[in-house]
Tab-separated table of C-alpha atoms in Angstrom:
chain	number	residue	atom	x	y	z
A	1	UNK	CA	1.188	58.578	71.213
A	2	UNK	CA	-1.657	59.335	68.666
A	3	UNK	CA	-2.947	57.599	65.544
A	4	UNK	CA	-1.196	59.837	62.994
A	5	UNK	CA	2.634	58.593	62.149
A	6	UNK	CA	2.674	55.461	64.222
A	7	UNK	CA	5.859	52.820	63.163
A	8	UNK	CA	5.259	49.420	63.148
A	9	UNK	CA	7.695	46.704	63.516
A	10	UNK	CA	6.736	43.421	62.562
A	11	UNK	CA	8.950	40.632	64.256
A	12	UNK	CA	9.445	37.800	62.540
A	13	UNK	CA	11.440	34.303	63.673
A	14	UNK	CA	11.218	31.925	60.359
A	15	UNK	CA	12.574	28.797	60.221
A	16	UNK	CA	13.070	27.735	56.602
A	17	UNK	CA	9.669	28.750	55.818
A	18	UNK	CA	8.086	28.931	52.304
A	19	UNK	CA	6.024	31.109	53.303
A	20	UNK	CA	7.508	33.744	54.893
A	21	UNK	CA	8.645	36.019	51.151
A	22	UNK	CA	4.361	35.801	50.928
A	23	UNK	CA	3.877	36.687	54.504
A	24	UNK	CA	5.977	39.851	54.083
A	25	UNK	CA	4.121	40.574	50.741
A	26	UNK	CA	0.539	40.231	52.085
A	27	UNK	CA	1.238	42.270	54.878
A	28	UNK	CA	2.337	45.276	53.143
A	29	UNK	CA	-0.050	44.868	50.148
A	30	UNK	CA	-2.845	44.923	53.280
A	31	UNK	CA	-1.557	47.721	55.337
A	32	UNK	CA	-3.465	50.811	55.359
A	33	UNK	CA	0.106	52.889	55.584
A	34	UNK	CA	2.872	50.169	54.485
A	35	UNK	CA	5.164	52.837	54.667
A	36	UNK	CA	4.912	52.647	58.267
A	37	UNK	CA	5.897	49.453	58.654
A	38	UNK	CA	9.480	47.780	59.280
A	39	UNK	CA	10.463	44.572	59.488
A	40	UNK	CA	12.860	42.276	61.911
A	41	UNK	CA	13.106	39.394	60.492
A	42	UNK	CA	15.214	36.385	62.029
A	43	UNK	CA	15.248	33.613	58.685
A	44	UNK	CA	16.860	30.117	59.438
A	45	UNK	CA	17.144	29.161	56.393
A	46	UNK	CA	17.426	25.844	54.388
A	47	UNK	CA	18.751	25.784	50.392
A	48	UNK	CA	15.694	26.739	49.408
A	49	UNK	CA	14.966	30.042	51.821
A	50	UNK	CA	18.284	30.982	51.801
A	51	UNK	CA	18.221	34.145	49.576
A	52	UNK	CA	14.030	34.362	49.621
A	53	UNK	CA	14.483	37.870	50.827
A	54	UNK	CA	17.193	39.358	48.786
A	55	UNK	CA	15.412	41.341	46.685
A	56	UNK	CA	14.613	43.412	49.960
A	57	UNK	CA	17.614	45.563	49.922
A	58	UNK	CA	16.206	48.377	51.956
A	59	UNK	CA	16.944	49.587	55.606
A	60	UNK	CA	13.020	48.667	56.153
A	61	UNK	CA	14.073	45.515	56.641
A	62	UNK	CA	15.853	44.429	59.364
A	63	UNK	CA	17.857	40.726	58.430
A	64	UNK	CA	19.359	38.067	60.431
A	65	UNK	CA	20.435	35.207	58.322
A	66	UNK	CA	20.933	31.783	60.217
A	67	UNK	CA	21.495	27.898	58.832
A	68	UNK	CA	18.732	25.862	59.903
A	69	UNK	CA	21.311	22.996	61.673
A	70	UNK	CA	22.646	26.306	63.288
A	71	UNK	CA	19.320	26.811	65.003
A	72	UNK	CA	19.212	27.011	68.954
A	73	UNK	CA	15.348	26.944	69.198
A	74	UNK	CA	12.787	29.584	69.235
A	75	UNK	CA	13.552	31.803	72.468
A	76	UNK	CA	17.294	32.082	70.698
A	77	UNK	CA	15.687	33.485	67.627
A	78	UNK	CA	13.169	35.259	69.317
A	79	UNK	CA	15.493	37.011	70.811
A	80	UNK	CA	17.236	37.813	68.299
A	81	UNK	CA	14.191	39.741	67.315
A	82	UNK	CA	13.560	41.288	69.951
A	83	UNK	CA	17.338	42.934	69.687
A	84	UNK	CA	16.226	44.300	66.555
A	85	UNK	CA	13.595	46.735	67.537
A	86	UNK	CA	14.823	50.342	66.991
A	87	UNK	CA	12.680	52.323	68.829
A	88	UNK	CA	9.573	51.696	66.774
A	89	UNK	CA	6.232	52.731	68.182
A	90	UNK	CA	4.581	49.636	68.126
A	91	UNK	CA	5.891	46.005	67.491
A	92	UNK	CA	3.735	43.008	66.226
A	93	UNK	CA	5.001	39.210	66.872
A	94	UNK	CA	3.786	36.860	63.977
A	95	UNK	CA	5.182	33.629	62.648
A	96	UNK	CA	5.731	33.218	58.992
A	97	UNK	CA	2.718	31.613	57.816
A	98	UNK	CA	0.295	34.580	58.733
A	99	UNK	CA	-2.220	36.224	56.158
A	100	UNK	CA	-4.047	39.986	56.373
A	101	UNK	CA	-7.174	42.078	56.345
A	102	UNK	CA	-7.168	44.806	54.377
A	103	UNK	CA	-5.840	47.668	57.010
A	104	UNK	CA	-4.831	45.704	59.382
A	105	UNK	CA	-2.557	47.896	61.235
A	106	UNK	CA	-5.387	50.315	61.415
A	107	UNK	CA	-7.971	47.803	62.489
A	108	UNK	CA	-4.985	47.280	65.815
A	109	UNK	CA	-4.177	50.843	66.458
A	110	UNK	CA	-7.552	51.630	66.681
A	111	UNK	CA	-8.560	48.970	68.899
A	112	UNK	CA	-5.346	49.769	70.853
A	113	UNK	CA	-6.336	53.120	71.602
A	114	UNK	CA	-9.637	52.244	72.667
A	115	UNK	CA	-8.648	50.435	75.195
A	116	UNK	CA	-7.037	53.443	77.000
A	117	UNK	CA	-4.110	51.421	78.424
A	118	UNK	CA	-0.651	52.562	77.699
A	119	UNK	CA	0.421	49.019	78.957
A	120	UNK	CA	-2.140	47.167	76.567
A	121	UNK	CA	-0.684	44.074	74.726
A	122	UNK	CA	-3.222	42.240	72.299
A	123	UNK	CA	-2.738	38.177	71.510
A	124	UNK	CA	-5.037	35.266	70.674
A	125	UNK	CA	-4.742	32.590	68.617
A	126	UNK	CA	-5.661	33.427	64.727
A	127	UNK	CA	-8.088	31.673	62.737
A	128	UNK	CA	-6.670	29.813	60.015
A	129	UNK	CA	-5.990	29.966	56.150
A	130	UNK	CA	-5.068	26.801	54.127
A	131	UNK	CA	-4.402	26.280	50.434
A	132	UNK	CA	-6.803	24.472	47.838
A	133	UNK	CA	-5.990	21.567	45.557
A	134	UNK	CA	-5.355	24.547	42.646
A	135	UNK	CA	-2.666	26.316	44.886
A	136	UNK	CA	-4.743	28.996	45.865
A	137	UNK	CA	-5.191	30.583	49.233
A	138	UNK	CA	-8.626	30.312	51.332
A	139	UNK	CA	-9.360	32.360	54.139
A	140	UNK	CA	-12.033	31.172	56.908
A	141	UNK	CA	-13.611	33.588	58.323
A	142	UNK	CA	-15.138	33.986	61.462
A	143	UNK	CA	-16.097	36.635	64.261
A	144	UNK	CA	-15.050	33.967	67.123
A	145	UNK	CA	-11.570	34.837	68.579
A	146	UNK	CA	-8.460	32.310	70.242
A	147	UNK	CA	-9.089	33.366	73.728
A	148	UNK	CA	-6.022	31.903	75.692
A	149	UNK	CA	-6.217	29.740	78.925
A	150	UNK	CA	-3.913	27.273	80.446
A	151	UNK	CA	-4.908	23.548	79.078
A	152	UNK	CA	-2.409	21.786	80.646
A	153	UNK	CA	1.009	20.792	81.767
A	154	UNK	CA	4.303	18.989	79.951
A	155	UNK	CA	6.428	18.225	82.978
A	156	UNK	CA	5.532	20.297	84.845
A	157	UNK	CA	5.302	23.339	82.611
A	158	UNK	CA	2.403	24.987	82.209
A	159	UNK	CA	0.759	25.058	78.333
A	160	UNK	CA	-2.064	27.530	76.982
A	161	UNK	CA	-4.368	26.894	74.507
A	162	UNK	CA	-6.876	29.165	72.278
A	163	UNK	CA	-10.276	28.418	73.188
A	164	UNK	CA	-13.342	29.300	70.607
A	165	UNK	CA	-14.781	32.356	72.051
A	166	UNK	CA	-16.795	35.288	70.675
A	167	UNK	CA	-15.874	38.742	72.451
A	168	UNK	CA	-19.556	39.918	74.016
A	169	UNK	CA	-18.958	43.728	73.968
A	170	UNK	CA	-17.631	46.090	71.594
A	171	UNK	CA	-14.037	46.262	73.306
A	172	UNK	CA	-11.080	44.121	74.459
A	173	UNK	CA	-11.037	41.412	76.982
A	174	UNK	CA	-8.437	40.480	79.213
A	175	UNK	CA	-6.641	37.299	78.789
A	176	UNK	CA	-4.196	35.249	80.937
A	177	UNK	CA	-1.771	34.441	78.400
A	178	UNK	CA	-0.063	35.133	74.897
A	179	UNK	CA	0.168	33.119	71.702
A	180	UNK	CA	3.618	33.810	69.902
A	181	UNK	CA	1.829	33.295	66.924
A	182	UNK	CA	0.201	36.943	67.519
A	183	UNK	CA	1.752	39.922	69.687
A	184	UNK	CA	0.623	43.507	69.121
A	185	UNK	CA	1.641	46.188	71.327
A	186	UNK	CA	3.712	49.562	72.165
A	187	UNK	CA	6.973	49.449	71.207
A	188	UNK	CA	8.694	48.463	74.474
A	189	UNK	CA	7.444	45.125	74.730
A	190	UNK	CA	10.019	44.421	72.366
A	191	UNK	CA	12.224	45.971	75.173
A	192	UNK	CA	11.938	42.843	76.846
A	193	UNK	CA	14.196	40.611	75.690
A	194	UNK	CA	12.737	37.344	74.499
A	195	UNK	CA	14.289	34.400	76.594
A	196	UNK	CA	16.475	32.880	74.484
A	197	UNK	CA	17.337	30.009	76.800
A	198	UNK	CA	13.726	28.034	76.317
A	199	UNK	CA	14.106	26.070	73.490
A	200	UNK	CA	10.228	25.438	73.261
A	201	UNK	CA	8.140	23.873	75.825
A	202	UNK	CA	7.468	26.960	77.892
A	203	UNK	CA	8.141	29.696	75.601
A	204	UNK	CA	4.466	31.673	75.968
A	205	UNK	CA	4.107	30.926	79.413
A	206	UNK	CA	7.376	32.278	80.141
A	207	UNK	CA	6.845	35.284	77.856
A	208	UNK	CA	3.509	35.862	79.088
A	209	UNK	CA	5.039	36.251	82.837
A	210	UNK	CA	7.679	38.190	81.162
A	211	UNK	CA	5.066	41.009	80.313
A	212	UNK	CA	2.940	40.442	82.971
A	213	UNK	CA	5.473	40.701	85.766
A	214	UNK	CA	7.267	44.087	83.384
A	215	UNK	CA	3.544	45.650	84.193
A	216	UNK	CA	2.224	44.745	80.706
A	217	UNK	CA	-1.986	44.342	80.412
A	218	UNK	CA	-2.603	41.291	78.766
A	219	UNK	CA	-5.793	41.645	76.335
A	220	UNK	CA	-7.890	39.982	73.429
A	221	UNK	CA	-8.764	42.006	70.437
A	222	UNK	CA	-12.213	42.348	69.399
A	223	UNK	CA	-11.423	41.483	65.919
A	224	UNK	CA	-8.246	39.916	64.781
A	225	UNK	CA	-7.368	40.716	61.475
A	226	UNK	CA	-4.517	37.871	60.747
A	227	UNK	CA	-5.087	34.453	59.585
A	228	UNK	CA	-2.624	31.640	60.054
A	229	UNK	CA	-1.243	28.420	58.591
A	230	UNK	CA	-2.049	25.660	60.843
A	231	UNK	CA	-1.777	22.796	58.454
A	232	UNK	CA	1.643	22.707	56.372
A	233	UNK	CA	4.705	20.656	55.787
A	234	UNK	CA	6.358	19.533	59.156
A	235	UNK	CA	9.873	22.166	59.290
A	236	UNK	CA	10.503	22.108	62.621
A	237	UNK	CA	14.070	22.149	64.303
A	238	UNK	CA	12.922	19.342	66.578
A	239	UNK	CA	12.672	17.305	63.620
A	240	UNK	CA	15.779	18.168	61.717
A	241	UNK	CA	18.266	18.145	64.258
A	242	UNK	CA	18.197	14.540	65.292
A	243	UNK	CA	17.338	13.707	61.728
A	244	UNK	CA	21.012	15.157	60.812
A	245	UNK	CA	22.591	13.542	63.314
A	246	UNK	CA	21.899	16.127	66.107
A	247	UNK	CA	19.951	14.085	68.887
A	248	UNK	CA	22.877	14.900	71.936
A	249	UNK	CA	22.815	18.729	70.668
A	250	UNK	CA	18.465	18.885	70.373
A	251	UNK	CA	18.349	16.981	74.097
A	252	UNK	CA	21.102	19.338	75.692
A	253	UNK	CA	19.124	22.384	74.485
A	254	UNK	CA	15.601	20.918	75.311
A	255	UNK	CA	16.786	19.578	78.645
A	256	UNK	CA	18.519	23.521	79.304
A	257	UNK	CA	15.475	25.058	78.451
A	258	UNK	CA	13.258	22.237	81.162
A	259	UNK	CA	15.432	23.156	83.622
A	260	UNK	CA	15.108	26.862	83.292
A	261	UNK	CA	11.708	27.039	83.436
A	262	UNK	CA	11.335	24.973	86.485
A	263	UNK	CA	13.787	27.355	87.829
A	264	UNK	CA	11.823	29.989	87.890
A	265	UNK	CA	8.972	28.192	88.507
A	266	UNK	CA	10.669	26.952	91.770
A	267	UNK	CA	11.377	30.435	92.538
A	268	UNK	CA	15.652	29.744	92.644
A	269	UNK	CA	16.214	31.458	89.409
A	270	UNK	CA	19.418	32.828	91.137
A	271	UNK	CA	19.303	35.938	88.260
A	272	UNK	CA	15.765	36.490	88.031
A	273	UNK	CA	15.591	39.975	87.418
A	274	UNK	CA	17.470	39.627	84.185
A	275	UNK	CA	14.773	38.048	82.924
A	276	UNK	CA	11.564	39.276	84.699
A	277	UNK	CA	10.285	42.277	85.909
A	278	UNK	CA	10.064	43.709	89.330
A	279	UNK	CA	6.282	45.029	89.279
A	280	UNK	CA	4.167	41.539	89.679
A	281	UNK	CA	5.139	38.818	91.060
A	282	UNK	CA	4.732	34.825	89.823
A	283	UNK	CA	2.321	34.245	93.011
A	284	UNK	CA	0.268	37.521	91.547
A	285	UNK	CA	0.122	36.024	88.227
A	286	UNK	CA	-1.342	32.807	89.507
A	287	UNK	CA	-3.913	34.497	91.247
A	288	UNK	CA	-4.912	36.136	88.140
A	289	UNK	CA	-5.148	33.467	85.647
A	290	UNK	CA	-6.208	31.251	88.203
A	291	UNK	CA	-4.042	28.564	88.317
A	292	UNK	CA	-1.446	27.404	90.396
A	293	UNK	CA	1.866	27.252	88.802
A	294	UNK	CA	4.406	27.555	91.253
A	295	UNK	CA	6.244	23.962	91.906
């Protein structure tokens, strides 16, 4: 591959988001070819999101319309997603509250190709945007980037965090983990199919392995030019299902996707290699991010 007629797809799980018709918007208004780019777009939509897209009738975009009750958690949508790459050059994961730099998808490619790793994957944690008491948008800005590391564990499962950090050189660091929030790399990590029975707790870790263990080179960009919502109106499927009556369908899933994780974690996963990858191993990846995980 060479910078000339690179395709982007940009992979998108919403889940009756407001702003995801805006997200679409900015980032082809921003993009230094927007004819490159191609969306996947998974929308679990509410009464309100339901037909937000409509208006894109075009094979650039790539729809899956879900109900929100019908939802089965984020690795089932990510998944989804995933399933929906066509052979594009490069993908980039983003949720539906995410904002732009001008060129952004020349600002990645070219930081990409510096790196001079086929197997490159960017992620960090954006900085955020927010809205002002007038309705418009503000974007912070700031050179310090969401370098991941593990924080902590929920029952066992091991959580990253983004931790302030300003890159010292002029090129990418490597990182131990991703933030599904931000994704950015060659086409085939969307060849991986997302793991679409982890309802939540566990999804990065699990995806990070994922990569890591497919030969994938996990990296943080030098600059990051996304922004993301951080602060916005609670619609989350952990909320709604029990809410609608739900609570036995949320706690089967949830208690699925614990038990799955610790699977593999436990090393019993009896059909591992339909999920991971056969060139590292989980006791490689705890020696590089250096910590044990492993139960």
């Amino acid at each position: 591959m060479g910078m000339s007629k690179e395709r982007i797809l940009v992979g998108i799980a919403s889940y009756r988001d407001p702003e995801l018709l805006k997200t679409i918007q900015d980032c082809l208004a921003k993009a230094k070819h927007p004819d490159r780019v191609n969306f996947a777009v998974i929308n679990q939509y509410d009464d309100s999101t339901r037909f937000m897209l409509h208006y894109f009738n075009n094979e650039r975009l790539k729809l899956i319309n879900i109900h929100h009750l019908q939802s089965h958690g984020v690795g089932y949508a990510r998944r989804l997603m995933t399933d929906l790459w066509g052979g594009e050059d490069f993908v980039l994961q983003i949720d539906a509250h995410t904002r732009f730099e001008s060129d952004w998808d020349e600002i990645l490619l070219q930081q990409w190709y510096a790196i001079n790793d086929q197997r490159a994957v960017f992620s960090a944690h954006p900085i955020g945007y927010s809205y002002e008491e007038d309705g418009s948008e503000s974007m912070l800005h700031d050179d310090h980037i969401g370098k991941i590391k593990v924080d902590k564990f929920a029952g066992d499962i091991p959580i990253f965090k983004g931790e302030r950090h300003k890159p010292a050189g002029d090129l990418s660091e490597s990182i131990v983990g991703v933030a599904a929030g931000f994704i950015f790399g060659p086409g085939a990590v969307f060849g991986v199919p997302y793991i679409r029975e982890i309802c939540f707790m566990g999804e990065e870790f699990a995806r990070a392995f994922q990569l890591y263990s497919h030969g994938f080179n996990l990296y943080s960009p030098r600059r990051l030019p996304v922004r993301h919502l951080y602060y916005r109106k609670d619609t989350r499927f952990w909320h709604d299902l029990p809410s609608a009556g739900k609570r036995s369908h949320y706690d089967e899933m949830t208690a699925r996707s614990y038990a799955f994780v610790r699977s593999f974690l436990r090393g019993d996963l009896s059909n591992y290699h339909a999920y991971f990858g056969p060139e590292r191993t989980l006791e490689q990846f705890e020696e590089y991010i250096g910590v044990r995980v492993a139960l």
